[in-house]
mmCIF file of C-alpha atoms in Angstrom:
data_model
loop_
_atom_site.group_PDB
_atom_site.id
_atom_site.type_symbol
_atom_site.label_atom_id
_atom_site.label_comp_id
_atom_site.label_asym_id
_atom_site.label_seq_id
_atom_site.Cartn_x
_atom_site.Cartn_y
_atom_site.Cartn_z
ATOM 1 C CA MET A 960 0.001 0.048 -0.031
ATOM 2 C CA ARG A 961 1.376 3.432 -0.961
ATOM 3 C CA PRO A 962 1.743 6.107 1.879
ATOM 4 C CA ASP A 963 -1.051 8.270 0.326
ATOM 5 C CA GLN A 964 -3.272 5.430 0.233
ATOM 6 C CA LEU A 965 -2.497 4.474 3.861
ATOM 7 C CA ASP A 966 -3.255 8.032 4.956
ATOM 8 C CA ARG A 967 -6.651 7.953 3.301
ATOM 9 C CA ALA A 968 -7.280 4.583 4.853
ATOM 10 C CA ARG A 969 -6.481 5.968 8.217
ATOM 11 C CA TRP A 970 -8.543 9.152 7.585
ATOM 12 C CA ARG A 971 -11.494 6.971 6.580
ATOM 13 C CA ILE A 972 -11.392 4.776 9.839
ATOM 14 C CA ALA A 973 -11.244 7.694 12.172
ATOM 15 C CA ASP A 974 -13.955 9.270 10.272
ATOM 16 C CA LEU A 975 -16.222 6.381 10.733
ATOM 17 C CA ILE A 976 -15.275 6.126 14.345
ATOM 18 C CA GLU A 977 -16.225 9.824 14.696
ATOM 19 C CA ARG A 978 -19.468 9.451 12.893
ATOM 20 C CA GLU A 979 -20.547 6.768 14.835
ATOM 21 C CA GLY A 980 -19.773 8.453 18.098
ATOM 22 C CA ARG A 981 -17.270 6.009 19.494
ATOM 23 C CA ALA A 982 -14.645 6.587 21.838
ATOM 24 C CA LEU A 983 -11.092 6.492 20.293
ATOM 25 C CA VAL A 984 -7.423 5.934 21.535
ATOM 26 C CA LEU A 985 -4.722 5.644 18.996
ATOM 27 C CA GLY A 986 -2.056 3.064 20.021
ATOM 28 C CA VAL A 987 1.118 3.213 17.993
ATOM 29 C CA ASN A 988 2.934 -0.021 18.022
ATOM 30 C CA LYS A 989 6.589 -1.121 17.296
ATOM 31 C CA TRP A 990 7.720 2.129 19.183
ATOM 32 C CA ASP A 991 10.751 -0.089 20.500
ATOM 33 C CA LEU A 992 12.313 -0.036 16.888
ATOM 34 C CA ARG A 993 12.200 3.748 16.992
ATOM 35 C CA GLU A 994 15.479 5.584 18.392
ATOM 36 C CA ALA A 995 14.723 7.443 21.628
ATOM 37 C CA ALA A 996 14.518 11.163 20.474
ATOM 38 C CA PRO A 997 13.313 13.978 22.931
ATOM 39 C CA GLY A 998 10.000 15.299 21.854
ATOM 40 C CA ALA A 999 9.102 12.164 19.754
ATOM 41 C CA ILE A 1000 5.890 11.622 21.549
ATOM 42 C CA ALA A 1001 4.872 15.288 21.229
ATOM 43 C CA LYS A 1002 5.619 15.149 17.521
ATOM 44 C CA LEU A 1003 3.485 11.999 17.127
ATOM 45 C CA HIS A 1004 0.600 13.866 18.934
ATOM 46 C CA GLU A 1005 1.002 16.916 16.563
ATOM 47 C CA GLN A 1006 0.873 14.592 13.540
ATOM 48 C CA ALA A 1007 -2.224 12.736 14.778
ATOM 49 C CA ASP A 1008 -3.974 16.035 15.414
ATOM 50 C CA ARG A 1009 -2.960 17.259 11.889
ATOM 51 C CA LEU A 1010 -3.640 14.399 9.971
ATOM 52 C CA LEU A 1011 -6.771 13.231 11.704
ATOM 53 C CA ALA A 1012 -8.326 16.682 12.347
ATOM 54 C CA GLN A 1013 -11.879 15.052 12.689
ATOM 55 C CA VAL A 1014 -10.673 13.555 16.016
ATOM 56 C CA LYS A 1015 -8.355 16.183 17.167
ATOM 57 C CA GLY A 1016 -7.272 15.841 20.872
ATOM 58 C CA VAL A 1017 -7.624 12.003 20.898
ATOM 59 C CA PRO A 1018 -5.073 10.220 23.235
ATOM 60 C CA VAL A 1019 -2.165 8.713 21.378
ATOM 61 C CA VAL A 1020 0.011 6.117 23.049
ATOM 62 C CA ALA A 1021 3.301 4.494 22.034
ATOM 63 C CA VAL A 1022 3.566 0.873 22.684
ATOM 64 C CA SER A 1023 5.729 -2.064 22.053
ATOM 65 C CA GLY A 1024 4.107 -5.529 21.616
ATOM 66 C CA LEU A 1025 7.426 -7.135 21.789
ATOM 67 C CA THR A 1026 8.558 -5.636 25.111
ATOM 68 C CA GLY A 1027 5.211 -4.717 26.703
ATOM 69 C CA ALA A 1028 6.409 -1.172 27.044
ATOM 70 C CA GLY A 1029 3.451 1.530 27.181
ATOM 71 C CA LEU A 1030 0.849 -1.133 27.685
ATOM 72 C CA ASP A 1031 0.044 0.180 31.075
ATOM 73 C CA HIS A 1032 -0.403 3.688 29.649
ATOM 74 C CA LEU A 1033 -2.612 2.325 26.849
ATOM 75 C CA MET A 1034 -4.990 0.734 29.408
ATOM 76 C CA LYS A 1035 -5.060 3.916 31.428
ATOM 77 C CA ALA A 1036 -5.923 5.846 28.269
ATOM 78 C CA VAL A 1037 -8.730 3.264 27.440
ATOM 79 C CA THR A 1038 -10.278 3.541 30.856
ATOM 80 C CA ASP A 1039 -9.976 7.376 30.938
ATOM 81 C CA ILE A 1040 -11.772 7.704 27.503
ATOM 82 C CA HIS A 1041 -14.271 5.131 28.566
ATOM 83 C CA ALA A 1042 -15.248 7.164 31.693
ATOM 84 C CA LEU A 1043 -15.374 10.383 29.611
ATOM 85 C CA TRP A 1044 -17.601 8.578 26.907
ATOM 86 C CA ASN A 1045 -20.028 7.703 29.652
ATOM 87 C CA LYS A 1046 -19.792 11.251 31.281
ATOM 88 C CA ARG A 1047 -22.906 13.489 31.260
ATOM 89 C CA ILE A 1048 -22.558 17.143 31.102
ATOM 90 C CA PRO A 1049 -25.143 19.091 33.008
ATOM 91 C CA THR A 1050 -27.417 21.380 31.233
ATOM 92 C CA ASN A 1051 -26.456 24.439 33.218
ATOM 93 C CA ALA A 1052 -22.834 23.767 32.313
ATOM 94 C CA LEU A 1053 -23.713 23.331 28.639
ATOM 95 C CA ASN A 1054 -25.611 26.558 28.632
ATOM 96 C CA ARG A 1055 -22.944 28.581 30.327
ATOM 97 C CA TRP A 1056 -20.646 27.108 27.399
ATOM 98 C CA LEU A 1057 -23.015 28.191 24.882
ATOM 99 C CA ASP A 1058 -23.329 31.706 26.190
ATOM 100 C CA GLU A 1059 -19.555 32.038 26.015
ATOM 101 C CA VAL A 1060 -19.417 30.693 22.556
ATOM 102 C CA LEU A 1061 -22.311 32.842 21.326
ATOM 103 C CA ALA A 1062 -20.535 35.968 22.990
ATOM 104 C CA ALA A 1063 -17.237 35.123 21.213
ATOM 105 C CA HIS A 1064 -18.831 34.448 17.847
ATOM 106 C CA PRO A 1065 -22.522 35.175 17.326
ATOM 107 C CA PRO A 1066 -24.459 33.181 14.886
ATOM 108 C CA PRO A 1067 -24.672 34.651 11.438
ATOM 109 C CA ALA A 1068 -27.660 36.267 9.821
ATOM 110 C CA VAL A 1069 -29.584 34.125 7.224
ATOM 111 C CA SER A 1070 -31.691 35.767 4.663
ATOM 112 C CA GLY A 1071 -31.661 39.084 6.695
ATOM 113 C CA ARG A 1072 -32.717 37.425 9.966
ATOM 114 C CA ARG A 1073 -30.544 36.664 12.969
ATOM 115 C CA LEU A 1074 -30.596 33.133 14.183
ATOM 116 C CA LYS A 1075 -31.242 32.562 17.744
ATOM 117 C CA LEU A 1076 -29.764 29.757 19.742
ATOM 118 C CA ASN A 1077 -31.770 29.384 22.890
ATOM 119 C CA PHE A 1078 -30.380 26.569 24.909
ATOM 120 C CA SER A 1079 -28.588 23.109 24.792
ATOM 121 C CA THR A 1080 -28.852 19.789 26.587
ATOM 122 C CA GLU A 1081 -27.274 16.280 26.362
ATOM 123 C CA PRO A 1082 -30.176 13.867 26.021
ATOM 124 C CA LYS A 1083 -27.940 10.623 25.882
ATOM 125 C CA THR A 1084 -24.354 9.824 26.655
ATOM 126 C CA ARG A 1085 -23.460 6.645 24.586
ATOM 127 C CA PRO A 1086 -22.541 8.245 22.289
ATOM 128 C CA PRO A 1087 -22.502 11.824 23.546
ATOM 129 C CA SER A 1088 -25.198 13.430 21.945
ATOM 130 C CA PHE A 1089 -26.100 17.159 22.304
ATOM 131 C CA VAL A 1090 -29.394 19.019 21.196
ATOM 132 C CA LEU A 1091 -29.418 22.643 20.555
ATOM 133 C CA PHE A 1092 -32.802 24.509 20.613
ATOM 134 C CA CYS A 1093 -32.855 27.458 18.234
ATOM 135 C CA THR A 1094 -34.903 29.152 15.630
ATOM 136 C CA ARG A 1095 -34.750 27.979 12.090
ATOM 137 C CA ALA A 1096 -32.394 24.978 12.559
ATOM 138 C CA ASP A 1097 -32.335 24.079 9.150
ATOM 139 C CA ALA A 1098 -30.871 27.646 8.365
ATOM 140 C CA VAL A 1099 -27.693 27.144 10.536
ATOM 141 C CA PRO A 1100 -24.769 27.226 8.115
ATOM 142 C CA ASP A 1101 -22.668 24.075 8.232
ATOM 143 C CA SER A 1102 -19.608 26.318 8.891
ATOM 144 C CA TYR A 1103 -21.212 27.405 12.227
ATOM 145 C CA ARG A 1104 -22.121 23.883 13.177
ATOM 146 C CA ARG A 1105 -18.626 22.865 12.792
ATOM 147 C CA TYR A 1106 -17.671 25.934 15.000
ATOM 148 C CA LEU A 1107 -20.000 24.799 17.766
ATOM 149 C CA VAL A 1108 -18.788 21.256 17.537
ATOM 150 C CA ASN A 1109 -15.244 22.220 17.760
ATOM 151 C CA ALA A 1110 -15.835 24.710 20.446
ATOM 152 C CA LEU A 1111 -17.551 22.012 22.527
ATOM 153 C CA ARG A 1112 -14.670 19.602 21.772
ATOM 154 C CA GLU A 1113 -12.033 22.262 23.180
ATOM 155 C CA LYS A 1114 -14.075 22.686 26.237
ATOM 156 C CA ALA A 1115 -14.710 19.189 26.925
ATOM 157 C CA ASN A 1116 -11.201 17.734 25.997
ATOM 158 C CA PRO A 1117 -9.701 16.474 29.364
ATOM 159 C CA TYR A 1118 -6.320 16.328 27.520
ATOM 160 C CA ALA A 1119 -6.182 19.984 26.537
ATOM 161 C CA GLY A 1120 -4.001 21.318 29.263
ATOM 162 C CA ARG A 1121 -1.627 18.411 29.725
ATOM 163 C CA LYS A 1122 1.845 18.291 28.679
ATOM 164 C CA ARG A 1123 2.483 15.531 26.122
#
């Protein structure tokens, strides 16, 4: 398989996982074959965020099947992401987030009329699903929907402030 085909296959798999609303941890095997270079793990995280933008911020763990190195970190990442996948965000916290996001970047006017986003709630957790109550939901541009999704991912990402 050529490298460009491999990149497309990885992207498609990550896209399917994201669309199905599943939790994801990237485990990079054969880490024992790589020379120990400072910042190698950080570079791996940056590459994953750049190449798999639809699942940005997902945990990436380097492991070695031969030596067993990193398997404890992999299992910890799996249990952490499972707990996060099952976590419910209270409606008042979601609405505070929505107020912040709307203040930073108000929704656009469509056909000369401003869209009004009223409130948000999380009706179910597996997979995490959010409902946003607004006027003319069908008129919300895809770009603004992506903005809201990315803002929610940034806010809810438990790995955002950690050193890699």
